[in-house]
Amino acid sequence: MKMHILNGGRLRMRKSVYLPEADRSETIDLPVSCVLLRHSQGNVLFDTGCHPDTVENAEGRWGAMARAMKPIAGPEDNVVSELAKLGLTPENIDVVVNSHLHSDHCGCNAFFKRASFFCHYKELEAAQGPDAVQKGYIPADWQTPMPTEAIQGERDLFGDGRLLLLPLPGHTPGTLGALATLSRDGTFLMAADAIALRDNLDREIMPRNTWDPDAAMNSLQEVKRIEKSGAKVIFGHDPVQWTELRKGEDAYE
Ligand SMILES: [Zn+2]
């Protein structure tokens, strides 16, 4: 199984959202990642990043949220353009997994018309709950006609242990991580926004945009346990780690 890390956008936010000790005037530029896993039984995309329209008119797509989460991506910084660089179109994607249904993780869902979708059932509930839009759930992103399987616990996607979906709730009610075991490069945990930055994990700091801090702390301890067992953790939005990862064509395998 090959694993390609793709650029799904870029956001500018207040640094204090993630690290509460930062001054409120400080900003941080965050990568948005999507991960393509090329399993022998199908191509899986973990998260679909920001919709390309947010580059030109973020408020048109996101409303008021575009002020707190400002897209600073270029026109090519989206998962569809990134797949094209690998010679793939959205038709080549069999499965889409959404770590959660915030706009920077499911913004391009509608492009993947042939795919089956997976997310946690609590996330689907949250996206339909009261105040969902204010909480970052934009219907244009997550409401698609494609079939979605709402899972409850862990899920071994292909039944061979290579790609496991793991509930890591706390950032949102149904945040999922993915554990990928590769033959050459070892095991990777895509932690998504369960752990946004390396600092959040190491210093056990809860970001301000956490839905349930107790659940998030349990998930953080679970990620620490998985990291101790030898997996490399890929953080949801870490700009330092982003510069160090192999990306695009330069795959892990
Ligand atoms: Zn995010």
PDB file of C-alpha atoms and ligand atoms in Angstrom:
ATOM      1  CA  MET A   1       0.000   0.000   0.000  1.00  0.00           C
ATOM      2  CA  LYS A   2       1.341   3.414  -0.969  1.00  0.00           C
ATOM      3  CA  MET A   3       0.466   6.551   0.963  1.00  0.00           C
ATOM      4  CA  HIS A   4       0.535  10.006  -0.642  1.00  0.00           C
ATOM      5  CA  ILE A   5       0.124  13.157   1.434  1.00  0.00           C
ATOM      6  CA  LEU A   6      -1.715  15.821  -0.553  1.00  0.00           C
ATOM      7  CA  ASN A   7      -2.215  19.536  -0.085  1.00  0.00           C
ATOM      8  CA  GLY A   8      -5.858  20.288   0.685  1.00  0.00           C
ATOM      9  CA  GLY A   9      -5.537  24.032   1.318  1.00  0.00           C
ATOM     10  CA  ARG A  10      -4.019  26.474   3.761  1.00  0.00           C
ATOM     11  CA  LEU A  11      -5.606  28.501   6.571  1.00  0.00           C
ATOM     12  CA  ARG A  12      -4.619  31.495   8.667  1.00  0.00           C
ATOM     13  CA  MET A  13      -6.020  31.485  12.203  1.00  0.00           C
ATOM     14  CA  ARG A  14      -5.386  32.989  15.601  1.00  0.00           C
ATOM     15  CA  LYS A  15      -2.553  31.030  17.188  1.00  0.00           C
ATOM     16  CA  SER A  16      -4.308  31.238  20.581  1.00  0.00           C
ATOM     17  CA  VAL A  17      -7.051  28.924  19.279  1.00  0.00           C
ATOM     18  CA  TYR A  18      -4.494  26.104  19.398  1.00  0.00           C
ATOM     19  CA  LEU A  19      -2.024  27.380  22.002  1.00  0.00           C
ATOM     20  CA  PRO A  20      -3.959  29.508  24.511  1.00  0.00           C
ATOM     21  CA  GLU A  21      -0.796  31.191  25.866  1.00  0.00           C
ATOM     22  CA  ALA A  22      -0.191  32.920  22.504  1.00  0.00           C
ATOM     23  CA  ASP A  23      -1.030  36.599  22.171  1.00  0.00           C
ATOM     24  CA  ARG A  24      -4.419  37.214  20.550  1.00  0.00           C
ATOM     25  CA  SER A  25      -2.761  39.272  17.806  1.00  0.00           C
ATOM     26  CA  GLU A  26      -0.551  36.346  16.753  1.00  0.00           C
ATOM     27  CA  THR A  27      -1.603  34.238  13.779  1.00  0.00           C
ATOM     28  CA  ILE A  28      -0.530  30.816  12.588  1.00  0.00           C
ATOM     29  CA  ASP A  29      -0.612  29.481   9.022  1.00  0.00           C
ATOM     30  CA  LEU A  30      -1.939  25.953   8.968  1.00  0.00           C
ATOM     31  CA  PRO A  31      -1.565  23.286   6.297  1.00  0.00           C
ATOM     32  CA  VAL A  32      -4.656  21.247   5.413  1.00  0.00           C
ATOM     33  CA  SER A  33      -3.791  17.691   4.476  1.00  0.00           C
ATOM     34  CA  CYS A  34      -5.560  14.912   2.624  1.00  0.00           C
ATOM     35  CA  VAL A  35      -4.068  11.422   2.489  1.00  0.00           C
ATOM     36  CA  LEU A  36      -4.406   9.038  -0.447  1.00  0.00           C
ATOM     37  CA  LEU A  37      -3.968   5.356   0.399  1.00  0.00           C
ATOM     38  CA  ARG A  38      -3.551   3.078  -2.598  1.00  0.00           C
ATOM     39  CA  HIS A  39      -4.621  -0.315  -1.275  1.00  0.00           C
ATOM     40  CA  SER A  40      -4.764  -3.294  -3.654  1.00  0.00           C
ATOM     41  CA  GLN A  41      -8.546  -3.406  -3.131  1.00  0.00           C
ATOM     42  CA  GLY A  42      -9.166   0.280  -3.755  1.00  0.00           C
ATOM     43  CA  ASN A  43      -8.036   3.884  -3.550  1.00  0.00           C
ATOM     44  CA  VAL A  44      -8.973   5.539  -0.258  1.00  0.00           C
ATOM     45  CA  LEU A  45      -8.917   9.247   0.445  1.00  0.00           C
ATOM     46  CA  PHE A  46      -8.746  10.312   4.090  1.00  0.00           C
ATOM     47  CA  ASP A  47     -10.254  13.817   4.173  1.00  0.00           C
ATOM     48  CA  THR A  48     -10.922  16.031   1.161  1.00  0.00           C
ATOM     49  CA  GLY A  49      -9.692  19.445   2.353  1.00  0.00           C
ATOM     50  CA  CYS A  50     -11.114  22.866   1.467  1.00  0.00           C
ATOM     51  CA  HIS A  51     -13.336  23.522  -1.533  1.00  0.00           C
ATOM     52  CA  PRO A  52     -11.440  25.413  -4.295  1.00  0.00           C
ATOM     53  CA  ASP A  53     -14.059  28.216  -4.258  1.00  0.00           C
ATOM     54  CA  THR A  54     -12.756  29.278  -0.840  1.00  0.00           C
ATOM     55  CA  VAL A  55      -9.600  30.630  -2.518  1.00  0.00           C
ATOM     56  CA  GLU A  56     -11.560  33.380  -4.303  1.00  0.00           C
ATOM     57  CA  ASN A  57     -14.620  33.802  -2.118  1.00  0.00           C
ATOM     58  CA  ALA A  58     -14.399  32.105   1.245  1.00  0.00           C
ATOM     59  CA  GLU A  59     -17.323  34.025   2.700  1.00  0.00           C
ATOM     60  CA  GLY A  60     -19.558  32.934  -0.155  1.00  0.00           C
ATOM     61  CA  ARG A  61     -18.983  29.327   0.841  1.00  0.00           C
ATOM     62  CA  TRP A  62     -18.369  29.538   4.577  1.00  0.00           C
ATOM     63  CA  GLY A  63     -20.182  32.679   5.717  1.00  0.00           C
ATOM     64  CA  ALA A  64     -18.889  34.317   8.913  1.00  0.00           C
ATOM     65  CA  MET A  65     -16.576  31.369   9.644  1.00  0.00           C
ATOM     66  CA  ALA A  66     -14.278  32.636   6.862  1.00  0.00           C
ATOM     67  CA  ARG A  67     -13.128  35.437   9.166  1.00  0.00           C
ATOM     68  CA  ALA A  68     -11.918  33.104  11.942  1.00  0.00           C
ATOM     69  CA  MET A  69     -10.490  30.602   9.465  1.00  0.00           C
ATOM     70  CA  LYS A  70      -9.023  32.572   6.570  1.00  0.00           C
ATOM     71  CA  PRO A  71      -8.034  30.575   3.467  1.00  0.00           C
ATOM     72  CA  ILE A  72      -4.635  31.628   2.152  1.00  0.00           C
ATOM     73  CA  ALA A  73      -4.254  28.802  -0.361  1.00  0.00           C
ATOM     74  CA  GLY A  74      -3.361  29.165  -4.029  1.00  0.00           C
ATOM     75  CA  PRO A  75      -5.715  28.041  -6.814  1.00  0.00           C
ATOM     76  CA  GLU A  76      -3.933  24.673  -7.167  1.00  0.00           C
ATOM     77  CA  ASP A  77      -3.922  23.876  -3.459  1.00  0.00           C
ATOM     78  CA  ASN A  78      -6.834  21.463  -3.432  1.00  0.00           C
ATOM     79  CA  VAL A  79      -7.178  17.712  -3.502  1.00  0.00           C
ATOM     80  CA  VAL A  80      -8.562  17.507  -7.068  1.00  0.00           C
ATOM     81  CA  SER A  81      -5.512  19.345  -8.509  1.00  0.00           C
ATOM     82  CA  GLU A  82      -3.227  17.272  -6.315  1.00  0.00           C
ATOM     83  CA  LEU A  83      -4.730  13.998  -7.566  1.00  0.00           C
ATOM     84  CA  ALA A  84      -4.339  15.220 -11.166  1.00  0.00           C
ATOM     85  CA  LYS A  85      -0.587  15.594 -10.549  1.00  0.00           C
ATOM     86  CA  LEU A  86      -0.584  11.848  -9.773  1.00  0.00           C
ATOM     87  CA  GLY A  87      -2.529  11.104 -12.971  1.00  0.00           C
ATOM     88  CA  LEU A  88      -5.779  10.473 -11.078  1.00  0.00           C
ATOM     89  CA  THR A  89      -9.262  11.944 -11.320  1.00  0.00           C
ATOM     90  CA  PRO A  90     -12.008  11.879  -8.662  1.00  0.00           C
ATOM     91  CA  GLU A  91     -13.456   8.874 -10.561  1.00  0.00           C
ATOM     92  CA  ASN A  92     -10.435   6.860  -9.458  1.00  0.00           C
ATOM     93  CA  ILE A  93     -11.309   7.201  -5.765  1.00  0.00           C
ATOM     94  CA  ASP A  94     -13.297   4.259  -4.370  1.00  0.00           C
ATOM     95  CA  VAL A  95     -13.618   5.250  -0.717  1.00  0.00           C
ATOM     96  CA  VAL A  96     -13.629   8.614   1.059  1.00  0.00           C
ATOM     97  CA  VAL A  97     -13.222   8.732   4.833  1.00  0.00           C
ATOM     98  CA  ASN A  98     -13.945  11.993   6.610  1.00  0.00           C
ATOM     99  CA  SER A  99     -12.090  12.405   9.904  1.00  0.00           C
ATOM    100  CA  HIS A 100     -14.934  14.767  10.767  1.00  0.00           C
ATOM    101  CA  LEU A 101     -17.315  17.029   8.890  1.00  0.00           C
ATOM    102  CA  HIS A 102     -15.762  20.470   9.380  1.00  0.00           C
ATOM    103  CA  SER A 103     -15.301  22.402   6.149  1.00  0.00           C
ATOM    104  CA  ASP A 104     -11.545  21.994   5.914  1.00  0.00           C
ATOM    105  CA  HIS A 105     -11.916  18.191   6.012  1.00  0.00           C
ATOM    106  CA  CYS A 106     -14.873  17.460   3.722  1.00  0.00           C
ATOM    107  CA  GLY A 107     -14.931  20.524   1.417  1.00  0.00           C
ATOM    108  CA  CYS A 108     -14.312  18.526  -1.774  1.00  0.00           C
ATOM    109  CA  ASN A 109     -16.597  15.564  -0.985  1.00  0.00           C
ATOM    110  CA  ALA A 110     -18.980  16.431  -3.824  1.00  0.00           C
ATOM    111  CA  PHE A 111     -16.271  15.805  -6.450  1.00  0.00           C
ATOM    112  CA  PHE A 112     -16.060  12.089  -5.578  1.00  0.00           C
ATOM    113  CA  LYS A 113     -19.232  10.885  -7.224  1.00  0.00           C
ATOM    114  CA  ARG A 114     -18.218   7.225  -7.541  1.00  0.00           C
ATOM    115  CA  ALA A 115     -16.924   6.814  -3.993  1.00  0.00           C
ATOM    116  CA  SER A 116     -18.498   5.287  -0.898  1.00  0.00           C
ATOM    117  CA  PHE A 117     -18.171   7.509   2.147  1.00  0.00           C
ATOM    118  CA  PHE A 118     -17.398   6.665   5.760  1.00  0.00           C
ATOM    119  CA  CYS A 119     -17.710   8.806   8.846  1.00  0.00           C
ATOM    120  CA  HIS A 120     -18.688   8.320  12.483  1.00  0.00           C
ATOM    121  CA  TYR A 121     -22.424   8.345  13.169  1.00  0.00           C
ATOM    122  CA  LYS A 122     -22.002  10.940  15.928  1.00  0.00           C
ATOM    123  CA  GLU A 123     -20.423  13.266  13.403  1.00  0.00           C
ATOM    124  CA  LEU A 124     -23.376  12.943  11.045  1.00  0.00           C
ATOM    125  CA  GLU A 125     -25.657  13.726  14.000  1.00  0.00           C
ATOM    126  CA  ALA A 126     -23.586  16.791  14.949  1.00  0.00           C
ATOM    127  CA  ALA A 127     -23.634  18.078  11.371  1.00  0.00           C
ATOM    128  CA  GLN A 128     -27.450  18.000  11.464  1.00  0.00           C
ATOM    129  CA  GLY A 129     -27.804  19.357  15.003  1.00  0.00           C
ATOM    130  CA  PRO A 130     -28.895  22.797  16.158  1.00  0.00           C
ATOM    131  CA  ASP A 131     -26.316  25.549  15.459  1.00  0.00           C
ATOM    132  CA  ALA A 132     -24.423  23.146  13.180  1.00  0.00           C
ATOM    133  CA  VAL A 133     -23.389  25.920  10.788  1.00  0.00           C
ATOM    134  CA  GLN A 134     -21.979  28.029  13.640  1.00  0.00           C
ATOM    135  CA  LYS A 135     -20.047  24.941  14.722  1.00  0.00           C
ATOM    136  CA  GLY A 136     -18.315  24.633  11.343  1.00  0.00           C
ATOM    137  CA  TYR A 137     -20.618  22.209   9.511  1.00  0.00           C
ATOM    138  CA  ILE A 138     -21.524  23.580   6.091  1.00  0.00           C
ATOM    139  CA  PRO A 139     -24.258  21.525   4.326  1.00  0.00           C
ATOM    140  CA  ALA A 140     -22.786  22.189   0.856  1.00  0.00           C
ATOM    141  CA  ASP A 141     -19.674  20.300   1.988  1.00  0.00           C
ATOM    142  CA  TRP A 142     -21.040  17.224   3.711  1.00  0.00           C
ATOM    143  CA  GLN A 143     -24.530  16.777   2.190  1.00  0.00           C
ATOM    144  CA  THR A 144     -23.932  14.772  -0.972  1.00  0.00           C
ATOM    145  CA  PRO A 145     -26.036  12.166  -2.793  1.00  0.00           C
ATOM    146  CA  MET A 146     -23.313   9.534  -2.465  1.00  0.00           C
ATOM    147  CA  PRO A 147     -23.842   6.670   0.022  1.00  0.00           C
ATOM    148  CA  THR A 148     -22.372   7.295   3.483  1.00  0.00           C
ATOM    149  CA  GLU A 149     -21.739   4.525   5.960  1.00  0.00           C
ATOM    150  CA  ALA A 150     -21.970   5.850   9.505  1.00  0.00           C
ATOM    151  CA  ILE A 151     -19.719   3.713  11.691  1.00  0.00           C
ATOM    152  CA  GLN A 152     -19.852   3.272  15.479  1.00  0.00           C
ATOM    153  CA  GLY A 153     -16.595   1.739  16.693  1.00  0.00           C
ATOM    154  CA  GLU A 154     -13.331   0.821  15.016  1.00  0.00           C
ATOM    155  CA  ARG A 155     -13.414  -0.333  11.407  1.00  0.00           C
ATOM    156  CA  ASP A 156     -10.880  -2.423   9.506  1.00  0.00           C
ATOM    157  CA  LEU A 157     -11.614  -1.056   6.030  1.00  0.00           C
ATOM    158  CA  PHE A 158     -10.386  -4.007   3.964  1.00  0.00           C
ATOM    159  CA  GLY A 159     -10.331  -6.739   6.629  1.00  0.00           C
ATOM    160  CA  ASP A 160      -6.544  -7.166   6.452  1.00  0.00           C
ATOM    161  CA  GLY A 161      -5.440  -4.862   9.272  1.00  0.00           C
ATOM    162  CA  ARG A 162      -3.710  -2.470   6.855  1.00  0.00           C
ATOM    163  CA  LEU A 163      -6.092   0.424   7.307  1.00  0.00           C
ATOM    164  CA  LEU A 164      -8.034   0.888  10.534  1.00  0.00           C
ATOM    165  CA  LEU A 165     -10.424   3.706  11.378  1.00  0.00           C
ATOM    166  CA  LEU A 166     -10.305   4.627  15.059  1.00  0.00           C
ATOM    167  CA  PRO A 167     -12.726   6.896  16.913  1.00  0.00           C
ATOM    168  CA  LEU A 168     -10.800   9.746  18.612  1.00  0.00           C
ATOM    169  CA  PRO A 169     -13.645  11.971  19.845  1.00  0.00           C
ATOM    170  CA  GLY A 170     -13.203  15.313  21.559  1.00  0.00           C
ATOM    171  CA  HIS A 171     -12.445  17.921  18.902  1.00  0.00           C
ATOM    172  CA  THR A 172     -15.904  16.979  17.625  1.00  0.00           C
ATOM    173  CA  PRO A 173     -18.298  14.194  18.737  1.00  0.00           C
ATOM    174  CA  GLY A 174     -17.285  11.821  15.935  1.00  0.00           C
ATOM    175  CA  THR A 175     -13.653  12.575  15.090  1.00  0.00           C
ATOM    176  CA  LEU A 176     -11.941   9.571  13.463  1.00  0.00           C
ATOM    177  CA  GLY A 177      -8.263   8.829  13.049  1.00  0.00           C
ATOM    178  CA  ALA A 178      -6.793   6.308  10.600  1.00  0.00           C
ATOM    179  CA  LEU A 179      -3.993   3.844  11.301  1.00  0.00           C
ATOM    180  CA  ALA A 180      -2.163   2.753   8.147  1.00  0.00           C
ATOM    181  CA  THR A 181       0.407  -0.044   8.196  1.00  0.00           C
ATOM    182  CA  LEU A 182       2.847   0.135   5.276  1.00  0.00           C
ATOM    183  CA  SER A 183       5.364  -2.561   4.321  1.00  0.00           C
ATOM    184  CA  ARG A 184       8.507  -0.413   4.111  1.00  0.00           C
ATOM    185  CA  ASP A 185       7.925   2.733   6.141  1.00  0.00           C
ATOM    186  CA  GLY A 186       5.975   1.355   9.074  1.00  0.00           C
ATOM    187  CA  THR A 187       2.769   2.469  10.752  1.00  0.00           C
ATOM    188  CA  PHE A 188       1.250   5.942  10.550  1.00  0.00           C
ATOM    189  CA  LEU A 189      -1.579   7.390  12.587  1.00  0.00           C
ATOM    190  CA  MET A 190      -3.483  10.150  10.837  1.00  0.00           C
ATOM    191  CA  ALA A 191      -4.702  11.926  13.962  1.00  0.00           C
ATOM    192  CA  ALA A 192      -6.590  14.666  12.086  1.00  0.00           C
ATOM    193  CA  ASP A 193      -7.886  17.328  14.483  1.00  0.00           C
ATOM    194  CA  ALA A 194      -7.794  14.964  17.467  1.00  0.00           C
ATOM    195  CA  ILE A 195      -4.262  16.420  17.615  1.00  0.00           C
ATOM    196  CA  ALA A 196      -3.781  19.554  15.524  1.00  0.00           C
ATOM    197  CA  LEU A 197      -0.150  20.349  16.415  1.00  0.00           C
ATOM    198  CA  ARG A 198       2.784  18.410  17.885  1.00  0.00           C
ATOM    199  CA  ASP A 199       2.736  20.925  20.782  1.00  0.00           C
ATOM    200  CA  ASN A 200      -0.846  19.963  21.635  1.00  0.00           C
ATOM    201  CA  LEU A 201       0.234  16.339  22.060  1.00  0.00           C
ATOM    202  CA  ASP A 202       3.534  16.875  23.862  1.00  0.00           C
ATOM    203  CA  ARG A 203       2.297  19.555  26.270  1.00  0.00           C
ATOM    204  CA  GLU A 204      -1.240  18.112  26.572  1.00  0.00           C
ATOM    205  CA  ILE A 205      -2.788  21.444  25.597  1.00  0.00           C
ATOM    206  CA  MET A 206      -6.440  21.482  24.556  1.00  0.00           C
ATOM    207  CA  PRO A 207      -7.208  23.848  21.682  1.00  0.00           C
ATOM    208  CA  ARG A 208     -10.021  26.338  22.274  1.00  0.00           C
ATOM    209  CA  ASN A 209     -12.065  24.800  19.462  1.00  0.00           C
ATOM    210  CA  THR A 210     -12.504  21.555  21.435  1.00  0.00           C
ATOM    211  CA  TRP A 211     -16.060  20.199  21.743  1.00  0.00           C
ATOM    212  CA  ASP A 212     -15.451  18.064  24.863  1.00  0.00           C
ATOM    213  CA  PRO A 213     -12.124  18.530  26.716  1.00  0.00           C
ATOM    214  CA  ASP A 214     -12.475  15.304  28.755  1.00  0.00           C
ATOM    215  CA  ALA A 215     -13.121  13.185  25.689  1.00  0.00           C
ATOM    216  CA  ALA A 216     -10.301  15.022  23.882  1.00  0.00           C
ATOM    217  CA  MET A 217      -7.873  14.235  26.717  1.00  0.00           C
ATOM    218  CA  ASN A 218      -8.795  10.525  26.540  1.00  0.00           C
ATOM    219  CA  SER A 219      -8.154  10.600  22.793  1.00  0.00           C
ATOM    220  CA  LEU A 220      -4.858  12.438  23.336  1.00  0.00           C
ATOM    221  CA  GLN A 221      -3.725   9.689  25.729  1.00  0.00           C
ATOM    222  CA  GLU A 222      -4.761   7.078  23.167  1.00  0.00           C
ATOM    223  CA  VAL A 223      -2.647   8.835  20.515  1.00  0.00           C
ATOM    224  CA  LYS A 224       0.311   8.908  22.934  1.00  0.00           C
ATOM    225  CA  ARG A 225      -0.099   5.178  23.501  1.00  0.00           C
ATOM    226  CA  ILE A 226      -0.175   4.505  19.740  1.00  0.00           C
ATOM    227  CA  GLU A 227       2.890   6.722  19.201  1.00  0.00           C
ATOM    228  CA  LYS A 228       4.767   4.832  21.963  1.00  0.00           C
ATOM    229  CA  SER A 229       3.982   1.567  20.201  1.00  0.00           C
ATOM    230  CA  GLY A 230       6.019   2.845  17.234  1.00  0.00           C
ATOM    231  CA  ALA A 231       3.554   4.611  14.934  1.00  0.00           C
ATOM    232  CA  LYS A 232       4.391   7.984  13.422  1.00  0.00           C
ATOM    233  CA  VAL A 233       1.657  10.506  14.123  1.00  0.00           C
ATOM    234  CA  ILE A 234       0.536  12.841  11.350  1.00  0.00           C
ATOM    235  CA  PHE A 235      -1.023  15.890  12.993  1.00  0.00           C
ATOM    236  CA  GLY A 236      -4.109  17.660  11.687  1.00  0.00           C
ATOM    237  CA  HIS A 237      -2.555  21.056  11.000  1.00  0.00           C
ATOM    238  CA  ASP A 238       1.102  21.204  12.042  1.00  0.00           C
ATOM    239  CA  PRO A 239       3.089  23.678   9.860  1.00  0.00           C
ATOM    240  CA  VAL A 240       6.487  22.433  11.078  1.00  0.00           C
ATOM    241  CA  GLN A 241       5.687  18.778  10.448  1.00  0.00           C
ATOM    242  CA  TRP A 242       4.224  19.680   7.044  1.00  0.00           C
ATOM    243  CA  THR A 243       7.627  20.898   5.807  1.00  0.00           C
ATOM    244  CA  GLU A 244       9.184  17.589   6.865  1.00  0.00           C
ATOM    245  CA  LEU A 245       6.676  15.171   5.313  1.00  0.00           C
ATOM    246  CA  ARG A 246       7.032  13.549   1.911  1.00  0.00           C
ATOM    247  CA  LYS A 247       4.258  14.888  -0.247  1.00  0.00           C
ATOM    248  CA  GLY A 248       2.539  14.280  -3.568  1.00  0.00           C
ATOM    249  CA  GLU A 249       4.331  11.835  -5.825  1.00  0.00           C
ATOM    250  CA  ASP A 250       6.974  11.193  -3.169  1.00  0.00           C
ATOM    251  CA  ALA A 251       5.010   8.438  -1.439  1.00  0.00           C
ATOM    252  CA  TYR A 252       5.454   6.422   1.696  1.00  0.00           C
ATOM    253  CA  GLU A 253       5.090   2.702   1.074  1.00  0.00           C
TER     254      GLU A 253
HETATM  255 ZN    ZN B   1      -9.261  21.065  10.727  1.00  0.00          ZN
END
